[in-house]
Amino acid sequence: MKKIGILTSGGDAPGMNAAIWAAVKRARSYDMTVLGVQDGYRGLLERRVEDLTNRDLSDIMHRGGTFLGTARCLEMLTEEGRSRAVHNIHDYGIEGLIVIGGDGSFRGAEILSERGVPTVGLPGTIDNDLAYTDYSIGFDTACNTAIGEIMKIKDTMTSHDRVAVIEVMGRHCGDIALTVSLAVAADYVLLPEVSYETEYDIDNLSHFLLNIKKQGRDSSLIIMAEGVNWNEKNRAEILMNRLTERTGLDIRATVLGHTQRGGPPSAFDSRIAILMGVRAVELLKEGMGNRVVGIIENRIVDINIKQALDMPPRFNEELYGMARMLSLS
Ligand code: F6P
């Protein structure tokens, strides 16, 4: 294999640049040419590529975001778009493609593989919602960013004897919410994996907050994943209003939003991004396509794309149980 392509797709994630840097370096060591595709599959369809082979990316690799740009490309869902993508890949002489993104991006990669383009996916999403890997690139950084912001909010909430409702990202997956809730000693965590209606009965939650106050603590902290009541707009505010109505407590809502997606990658994210970038190129060099790279029990692994996408969502019940136990005791 002499020429490969690389693109980032879907929501950006800190560490994507480190993965690209590592892939380019590894490819260079094999005398491969690397074409970077701008703005994900959209750039592939619009023929926007740049030669990265001799570009020095060392000043970029530790920055957040993705210097290639990213997009969510609906055209890849159409037959016309898919054929054009394959046509352009062949036209550029790209013999293998690395796709960094989440499950939507992997579906595109799977289709290209089915059409004869050896493709390797790297998990790049802060949500950590890919079941086949313990961690995706960007998740650790997003958690650390959220923790930093929440600690600041906690300072002011404590000073004012207030309750904080803080919404973090995670549309289908509560991993960010669960991890940060443990790290900041939150009093309550609301996750999309756990039914809002049954587990988070508003009266129960109200009693819980009043109980905390009765025990002598005037400030408390609720973390909610955005995937909880996803269809509602202003979720955190709605919860704040409902709780204020029932408890009379002084409550403030904050949505952390896209701050969680930016910033330089943590050491952990840089490390897995680099290891995965290197593995992706090695797989292509060995003639292996139709794979996704992940990390399981601290080892870099690769598995078939379809197998990875077919895995049911995972939920760490044990960790959730522990978070509940710690907040209730
Ligand atoms: O998939 C990552 C993610 O950050 C989700 O947590 C969030 O729901 C979504 O992307 C936000 O997407 P956008 O950047 O399009 O607003």
mmCIF file with all atom_site columns, C-alpha atoms in Angstrom, residues 168-316:
data_model
loop_
_atom_site.group_PDB
_atom_site.id
_atom_site.type_symbol
_atom_site.label_atom_id
_atom_site.label_alt_id
_atom_site.label_comp_id
_atom_site.label_asym_id
_atom_site.label_entity_id
_atom_site.label_seq_id
_atom_site.pdbx_PDB_ins_code
_atom_site.Cartn_x
_atom_site.Cartn_y
_atom_site.Cartn_z
_atom_site.occupancy
_atom_site.B_iso_or_equiv
_atom_site.pdbx_formal_charge
_atom_site.auth_seq_id
_atom_site.auth_comp_id
_atom_site.auth_asym_id
_atom_site.auth_atom_id
_atom_site.pdbx_PDB_model_num
ATOM 1   C CA . VAL A 1 168 ? -23.082 17.633 30.626 1.00 0.00 ? 168 VAL A CA 1
ATOM 2   C CA . MET A 1 169 ? -22.885 16.126 27.127 1.00 0.00 ? 169 MET A CA 1
ATOM 3   C CA . GLY A 1 170 ? -23.840 12.562 26.301 1.00 0.00 ? 170 GLY A CA 1
ATOM 4   C CA . ARG A 1 171 ? -26.824 12.024 24.091 1.00 0.00 ? 171 ARG A CA 1
ATOM 5   C CA . HIS A 1 172 ? -27.231 8.269  24.394 1.00 0.00 ? 172 HIS A CA 1
ATOM 6   C CA . CYS A 1 173 ? -24.531 7.542  26.887 1.00 0.00 ? 173 CYS A CA 1
ATOM 7   C CA . GLY A 1 174 ? -24.108 8.774  30.452 1.00 0.00 ? 174 GLY A CA 1
ATOM 8   C CA . ASP A 1 175 ? -20.385 7.992  30.747 1.00 0.00 ? 175 ASP A CA 1
ATOM 9   C CA . ILE A 1 176 ? -19.333 11.643 31.058 1.00 0.00 ? 176 ILE A CA 1
ATOM 10  C CA . ALA A 1 177 ? -22.062 12.337 33.627 1.00 0.00 ? 177 ALA A CA 1
ATOM 11  C CA . LEU A 1 178 ? -21.266 9.241  35.671 1.00 0.00 ? 178 LEU A CA 1
ATOM 12  C CA . THR A 1 179 ? -17.504 9.770  35.659 1.00 0.00 ? 179 THR A CA 1
ATOM 13  C CA . VAL A 1 180 ? -17.638 13.453 36.566 1.00 0.00 ? 180 VAL A CA 1
ATOM 14  C CA . SER A 1 181 ? -20.341 12.910 39.183 1.00 0.00 ? 181 SER A CA 1
ATOM 15  C CA . LEU A 1 182 ? -17.967 10.599 41.031 1.00 0.00 ? 182 LEU A CA 1
ATOM 16  C CA . ALA A 1 183 ? -15.021 12.938 40.578 1.00 0.00 ? 183 ALA A CA 1
ATOM 17  C CA . VAL A 1 184 ? -16.822 15.971 42.013 1.00 0.00 ? 184 VAL A CA 1
ATOM 18  C CA . ALA A 1 185 ? -18.753 14.071 44.699 1.00 0.00 ? 185 ALA A CA 1
ATOM 19  C CA . ALA A 1 186 ? -22.107 15.029 43.207 1.00 0.00 ? 186 ALA A CA 1
ATOM 20  C CA . ASP A 1 187 ? -25.193 14.296 45.252 1.00 0.00 ? 187 ASP A CA 1
ATOM 21  C CA . TYR A 1 188 ? -27.235 12.968 42.355 1.00 0.00 ? 188 TYR A CA 1
ATOM 22  C CA . VAL A 1 189 ? -26.573 11.842 38.811 1.00 0.00 ? 189 VAL A CA 1
ATOM 23  C CA . LEU A 1 190 ? -29.163 11.452 36.063 1.00 0.00 ? 190 LEU A CA 1
ATOM 24  C CA . LEU A 1 191 ? -28.274 9.215  33.141 1.00 0.00 ? 191 LEU A CA 1
ATOM 25  C CA . PRO A 1 192 ? -30.029 8.343  29.859 1.00 0.00 ? 192 PRO A CA 1
ATOM 26  C CA . GLU A 1 193 ? -29.480 4.649  30.605 1.00 0.00 ? 193 GLU A CA 1
ATOM 27  C CA . VAL A 1 194 ? -31.670 4.871  33.680 1.00 0.00 ? 194 VAL A CA 1
ATOM 28  C CA . SER A 1 195 ? -35.323 5.656  33.287 1.00 0.00 ? 195 SER A CA 1
ATOM 29  C CA . TYR A 1 196 ? -36.002 9.244  34.283 1.00 0.00 ? 196 TYR A CA 1
ATOM 30  C CA . GLU A 1 197 ? -39.597 8.515  35.209 1.00 0.00 ? 197 GLU A CA 1
ATOM 31  C CA . THR A 1 198 ? -38.995 5.624  37.553 1.00 0.00 ? 198 THR A CA 1
ATOM 32  C CA . GLU A 1 199 ? -35.605 6.379  39.055 1.00 0.00 ? 199 GLU A CA 1
ATOM 33  C CA . TYR A 1 200 ? -35.820 10.114 39.129 1.00 0.00 ? 200 TYR A CA 1
ATOM 34  C CA . ASP A 1 201 ? -39.267 10.697 40.311 1.00 0.00 ? 201 ASP A CA 1
ATOM 35  C CA . ILE A 1 202 ? -39.313 14.437 40.910 1.00 0.00 ? 202 ILE A CA 1
ATOM 36  C CA . ASP A 1 203 ? -40.859 14.055 44.354 1.00 0.00 ? 203 ASP A CA 1
ATOM 37  C CA . ASN A 1 204 ? -38.125 11.652 45.422 1.00 0.00 ? 204 ASN A CA 1
ATOM 38  C CA . LEU A 1 205 ? -35.452 13.972 44.150 1.00 0.00 ? 205 LEU A CA 1
ATOM 39  C CA . SER A 1 206 ? -37.084 16.908 45.930 1.00 0.00 ? 206 SER A CA 1
ATOM 40  C CA . HIS A 1 207 ? -37.199 14.963 49.196 1.00 0.00 ? 207 HIS A CA 1
ATOM 41  C CA . PHE A 1 208 ? -33.622 13.954 48.720 1.00 0.00 ? 208 PHE A CA 1
ATOM 42  C CA . LEU A 1 209 ? -32.511 17.594 48.380 1.00 0.00 ? 209 LEU A CA 1
ATOM 43  C CA . LEU A 1 210 ? -34.588 18.700 51.370 1.00 0.00 ? 210 LEU A CA 1
ATOM 44  C CA . ASN A 1 211 ? -33.083 15.896 53.393 1.00 0.00 ? 211 ASN A CA 1
ATOM 45  C CA . ILE A 1 212 ? -29.582 17.083 52.589 1.00 0.00 ? 212 ILE A CA 1
ATOM 46  C CA . LYS A 1 213 ? -30.568 20.514 53.875 1.00 0.00 ? 213 LYS A CA 1
ATOM 47  C CA . LYS A 1 214 ? -32.175 19.051 56.969 1.00 0.00 ? 214 LYS A CA 1
ATOM 48  C CA . GLN A 1 215 ? -28.925 17.270 57.726 1.00 0.00 ? 215 GLN A CA 1
ATOM 49  C CA . GLY A 1 216 ? -27.171 20.628 57.782 1.00 0.00 ? 216 GLY A CA 1
ATOM 50  C CA . ARG A 1 217 ? -25.692 20.990 54.298 1.00 0.00 ? 217 ARG A CA 1
ATOM 51  C CA . ASP A 1 218 ? -27.019 24.000 52.417 1.00 0.00 ? 218 ASP A CA 1
ATOM 52  C CA . SER A 1 219 ? -25.543 23.350 49.010 1.00 0.00 ? 219 SER A CA 1
ATOM 53  C CA . SER A 1 220 ? -25.853 20.313 46.771 1.00 0.00 ? 220 SER A CA 1
ATOM 54  C CA . LEU A 1 221 ? -25.004 19.231 43.259 1.00 0.00 ? 221 LEU A CA 1
ATOM 55  C CA . ILE A 1 222 ? -26.992 17.369 40.617 1.00 0.00 ? 222 ILE A CA 1
ATOM 56  C CA . ILE A 1 223 ? -25.320 16.250 37.389 1.00 0.00 ? 223 ILE A CA 1
ATOM 57  C CA . MET A 1 224 ? -27.508 15.334 34.440 1.00 0.00 ? 224 MET A CA 1
ATOM 58  C CA . ALA A 1 225 ? -26.526 13.970 31.040 1.00 0.00 ? 225 ALA A CA 1
ATOM 59  C CA . GLU A 1 226 ? -28.105 15.784 28.113 1.00 0.00 ? 226 GLU A CA 1
ATOM 60  C CA . GLY A 1 227 ? -29.585 12.457 26.988 1.00 0.00 ? 227 GLY A CA 1
ATOM 61  C CA . VAL A 1 228 ? -31.943 12.506 29.943 1.00 0.00 ? 228 VAL A CA 1
ATOM 62  C CA . ASN A 1 229 ? -35.211 13.775 28.496 1.00 0.00 ? 229 ASN A CA 1
ATOM 63  C CA . TRP A 1 230 ? -33.381 14.425 25.219 1.00 0.00 ? 230 TRP A CA 1
ATOM 64  C CA . ASN A 1 231 ? -36.524 15.614 23.453 1.00 0.00 ? 231 ASN A CA 1
ATOM 65  C CA . GLU A 1 232 ? -37.050 18.489 25.830 1.00 0.00 ? 232 GLU A CA 1
ATOM 66  C CA . LYS A 1 233 ? -35.306 21.791 25.171 1.00 0.00 ? 233 LYS A CA 1
ATOM 67  C CA . ASN A 1 234 ? -33.786 23.598 28.186 1.00 0.00 ? 234 ASN A CA 1
ATOM 68  C CA . ARG A 1 235 ? -33.652 20.342 30.129 1.00 0.00 ? 235 ARG A CA 1
ATOM 69  C CA . ALA A 1 236 ? -31.550 21.652 33.020 1.00 0.00 ? 236 ALA A CA 1
ATOM 70  C CA . GLU A 1 237 ? -33.733 24.711 33.382 1.00 0.00 ? 237 GLU A CA 1
ATOM 71  C CA . ILE A 1 238 ? -36.913 22.647 33.397 1.00 0.00 ? 238 ILE A CA 1
ATOM 72  C CA . LEU A 1 239 ? -35.522 20.417 36.127 1.00 0.00 ? 239 LEU A CA 1
ATOM 73  C CA . MET A 1 240 ? -34.393 23.491 38.088 1.00 0.00 ? 240 MET A CA 1
ATOM 74  C CA . ASN A 1 241 ? -37.886 24.996 37.868 1.00 0.00 ? 241 ASN A CA 1
ATOM 75  C CA . ARG A 1 242 ? -39.625 21.796 38.876 1.00 0.00 ? 242 ARG A CA 1
ATOM 76  C CA . LEU A 1 243 ? -37.337 21.334 41.860 1.00 0.00 ? 243 LEU A CA 1
ATOM 77  C CA . THR A 1 244 ? -37.591 24.979 42.917 1.00 0.00 ? 244 THR A CA 1
ATOM 78  C CA . GLU A 1 245 ? -41.372 24.740 42.841 1.00 0.00 ? 245 GLU A CA 1
ATOM 79  C CA . ARG A 1 246 ? -41.374 21.675 45.083 1.00 0.00 ? 246 ARG A CA 1
ATOM 80  C CA . THR A 1 247 ? -38.562 22.511 47.493 1.00 0.00 ? 247 THR A CA 1
ATOM 81  C CA . GLY A 1 248 ? -38.353 26.300 47.659 1.00 0.00 ? 248 GLY A CA 1
ATOM 82  C CA . LEU A 1 249 ? -34.566 25.902 47.503 1.00 0.00 ? 249 LEU A CA 1
ATOM 83  C CA . ASP A 1 250 ? -32.376 28.388 45.663 1.00 0.00 ? 250 ASP A CA 1
ATOM 84  C CA . ILE A 1 251 ? -31.364 26.451 42.526 1.00 0.00 ? 251 ILE A CA 1
ATOM 85  C CA . ARG A 1 252 ? -29.302 27.410 39.464 1.00 0.00 ? 252 ARG A CA 1
ATOM 86  C CA . ALA A 1 253 ? -28.957 25.517 36.186 1.00 0.00 ? 253 ALA A CA 1
ATOM 87  C CA . THR A 1 254 ? -25.847 25.435 33.986 1.00 0.00 ? 254 THR A CA 1
ATOM 88  C CA . VAL A 1 255 ? -25.350 23.708 30.644 1.00 0.00 ? 255 VAL A CA 1
ATOM 89  C CA . LEU A 1 256 ? -21.647 23.077 30.057 1.00 0.00 ? 256 LEU A CA 1
ATOM 90  C CA . GLY A 1 257 ? -22.153 22.546 26.324 1.00 0.00 ? 257 GLY A CA 1
ATOM 91  C CA . HIS A 1 258 ? -19.348 22.674 23.766 1.00 0.00 ? 258 HIS A CA 1
ATOM 92  C CA . THR A 1 259 ? -16.677 23.706 26.220 1.00 0.00 ? 259 THR A CA 1
ATOM 93  C CA . GLN A 1 260 ? -16.421 19.948 26.815 1.00 0.00 ? 260 GLN A CA 1
ATOM 94  C CA . ARG A 1 261 ? -15.416 19.326 23.211 1.00 0.00 ? 261 ARG A CA 1
ATOM 95  C CA . GLY A 1 262 ? -12.497 21.743 23.048 1.00 0.00 ? 262 GLY A CA 1
ATOM 96  C CA . GLY A 1 263 ? -9.095  22.175 24.616 1.00 0.00 ? 263 GLY A CA 1
ATOM 97  C CA . PRO A 1 264 ? -5.858  20.235 24.313 1.00 0.00 ? 264 PRO A CA 1
ATOM 98  C CA . PRO A 1 265 ? -6.088  16.485 24.862 1.00 0.00 ? 265 PRO A CA 1
ATOM 99  C CA . SER A 1 266 ? -5.218  15.039 28.248 1.00 0.00 ? 266 SER A CA 1
ATOM 100 C CA . ALA A 1 267 ? -2.168  12.809 28.547 1.00 0.00 ? 267 ALA A CA 1
ATOM 101 C CA . PHE A 1 268 ? -4.464  9.779  28.430 1.00 0.00 ? 268 PHE A CA 1
ATOM 102 C CA . ASP A 1 269 ? -6.225  10.903 25.250 1.00 0.00 ? 269 ASP A CA 1
ATOM 103 C CA . SER A 1 270 ? -2.949  11.844 23.543 1.00 0.00 ? 270 SER A CA 1
ATOM 104 C CA . ARG A 1 271 ? -1.546  8.455  24.408 1.00 0.00 ? 271 ARG A CA 1
ATOM 105 C CA . ILE A 1 272 ? -4.431  6.372  23.115 1.00 0.00 ? 272 ILE A CA 1
ATOM 106 C CA . ALA A 1 273 ? -4.803  8.611  20.055 1.00 0.00 ? 273 ALA A CA 1
ATOM 107 C CA . ILE A 1 274 ? -1.147  8.085  19.140 1.00 0.00 ? 274 ILE A CA 1
ATOM 108 C CA . LEU A 1 275 ? -1.263  4.335  19.743 1.00 0.00 ? 275 LEU A CA 1
ATOM 109 C CA . MET A 1 276 ? -4.438  4.036  17.697 1.00 0.00 ? 276 MET A CA 1
ATOM 110 C CA . GLY A 1 277 ? -3.127  6.223  14.860 1.00 0.00 ? 277 GLY A CA 1
ATOM 111 C CA . VAL A 1 278 ? -0.061  4.033  14.587 1.00 0.00 ? 278 VAL A CA 1
ATOM 112 C CA . ARG A 1 279 ? -2.110  0.814  14.706 1.00 0.00 ? 279 ARG A CA 1
ATOM 113 C CA . ALA A 1 280 ? -4.440  2.047  11.967 1.00 0.00 ? 280 ALA A CA 1
ATOM 114 C CA . VAL A 1 281 ? -1.563  2.537  9.532  1.00 0.00 ? 281 VAL A CA 1
ATOM 115 C CA . GLU A 1 282 ? -0.029  -0.801 10.466 1.00 0.00 ? 282 GLU A CA 1
ATOM 116 C CA . LEU A 1 283 ? -3.329  -2.547 9.763  1.00 0.00 ? 283 LEU A CA 1
ATOM 117 C CA . LEU A 1 284 ? -3.596  -0.953 6.352  1.00 0.00 ? 284 LEU A CA 1
ATOM 118 C CA . LYS A 1 285 ? 0.027   -1.811 5.616  1.00 0.00 ? 285 LYS A CA 1
ATOM 119 C CA . GLU A 1 286 ? -0.775  -5.445 6.485  1.00 0.00 ? 286 GLU A CA 1
ATOM 120 C CA . GLY A 1 287 ? -3.659  -5.306 4.039  1.00 0.00 ? 287 GLY A CA 1
ATOM 121 C CA . MET A 1 288 ? -6.297  -5.310 6.777  1.00 0.00 ? 288 MET A CA 1
ATOM 122 C CA . GLY A 1 289 ? -9.364  -3.169 6.190  1.00 0.00 ? 289 GLY A CA 1
ATOM 123 C CA . ASN A 1 290 ? -12.875 -3.217 7.547  1.00 0.00 ? 290 ASN A CA 1
ATOM 124 C CA . ARG A 1 291 ? -11.532 -2.841 11.106 1.00 0.00 ? 291 ARG A CA 1
ATOM 125 C CA . VAL A 1 292 ? -11.963 -0.465 13.992 1.00 0.00 ? 292 VAL A CA 1
ATOM 126 C CA . VAL A 1 293 ? -9.292  0.102  16.607 1.00 0.00 ? 293 VAL A CA 1
ATOM 127 C CA . GLY A 1 294 ? -10.081 0.342  20.305 1.00 0.00 ? 294 GLY A CA 1
ATOM 128 C CA . ILE A 1 295 ? -8.659  -0.149 23.755 1.00 0.00 ? 295 ILE A CA 1
ATOM 129 C CA . ILE A 1 296 ? -9.747  -2.964 26.035 1.00 0.00 ? 296 ILE A CA 1
ATOM 130 C CA . GLU A 1 297 ? -8.190  -3.457 29.464 1.00 0.00 ? 297 GLU A CA 1
ATOM 131 C CA . ASN A 1 298 ? -5.348  -1.153 28.493 1.00 0.00 ? 298 ASN A CA 1
ATOM 132 C CA . ARG A 1 299 ? -4.475  -3.021 25.300 1.00 0.00 ? 299 ARG A CA 1
ATOM 133 C CA . ILE A 1 300 ? -4.920  -1.645 21.806 1.00 0.00 ? 300 ILE A CA 1
ATOM 134 C CA . VAL A 1 301 ? -7.157  -4.015 19.841 1.00 0.00 ? 301 VAL A CA 1
ATOM 135 C CA . ASP A 1 302 ? -8.898  -4.101 16.489 1.00 0.00 ? 302 ASP A CA 1
ATOM 136 C CA . ILE A 1 303 ? -12.138 -5.756 15.440 1.00 0.00 ? 303 ILE A CA 1
ATOM 137 C CA . ASN A 1 304 ? -14.437 -6.007 12.463 1.00 0.00 ? 304 ASN A CA 1
ATOM 138 C CA . ILE A 1 305 ? -16.452 -2.809 11.885 1.00 0.00 ? 305 ILE A CA 1
ATOM 139 C CA . LYS A 1 306 ? -19.838 -4.499 11.635 1.00 0.00 ? 306 LYS A CA 1
ATOM 140 C CA . GLN A 1 307 ? -19.201 -6.557 14.734 1.00 0.00 ? 307 GLN A CA 1
ATOM 141 C CA . ALA A 1 308 ? -18.297 -3.362 16.601 1.00 0.00 ? 308 ALA A CA 1
ATOM 142 C CA . LEU A 1 309 ? -21.379 -1.510 15.400 1.00 0.00 ? 309 LEU A CA 1
ATOM 143 C CA . ASP A 1 310 ? -23.679 -4.423 16.226 1.00 0.00 ? 310 ASP A CA 1
ATOM 144 C CA . MET A 1 311 ? -22.646 -4.554 19.874 1.00 0.00 ? 311 MET A CA 1
ATOM 145 C CA . PRO A 1 312 ? -25.408 -3.528 22.265 1.00 0.00 ? 312 PRO A CA 1
ATOM 146 C CA . PRO A 1 313 ? -24.743 -0.330 24.227 1.00 0.00 ? 313 PRO A CA 1
ATOM 147 C CA . ARG A 1 314 ? -22.829 -1.010 27.415 1.00 0.00 ? 314 ARG A CA 1
ATOM 148 C CA . PHE A 1 315 ? -23.615 0.511  30.766 1.00 0.00 ? 315 PHE A CA 1
ATOM 149 C CA . ASN A 1 316 ? -21.403 0.258  33.816 1.00 0.00 ? 316 ASN A CA 1
#
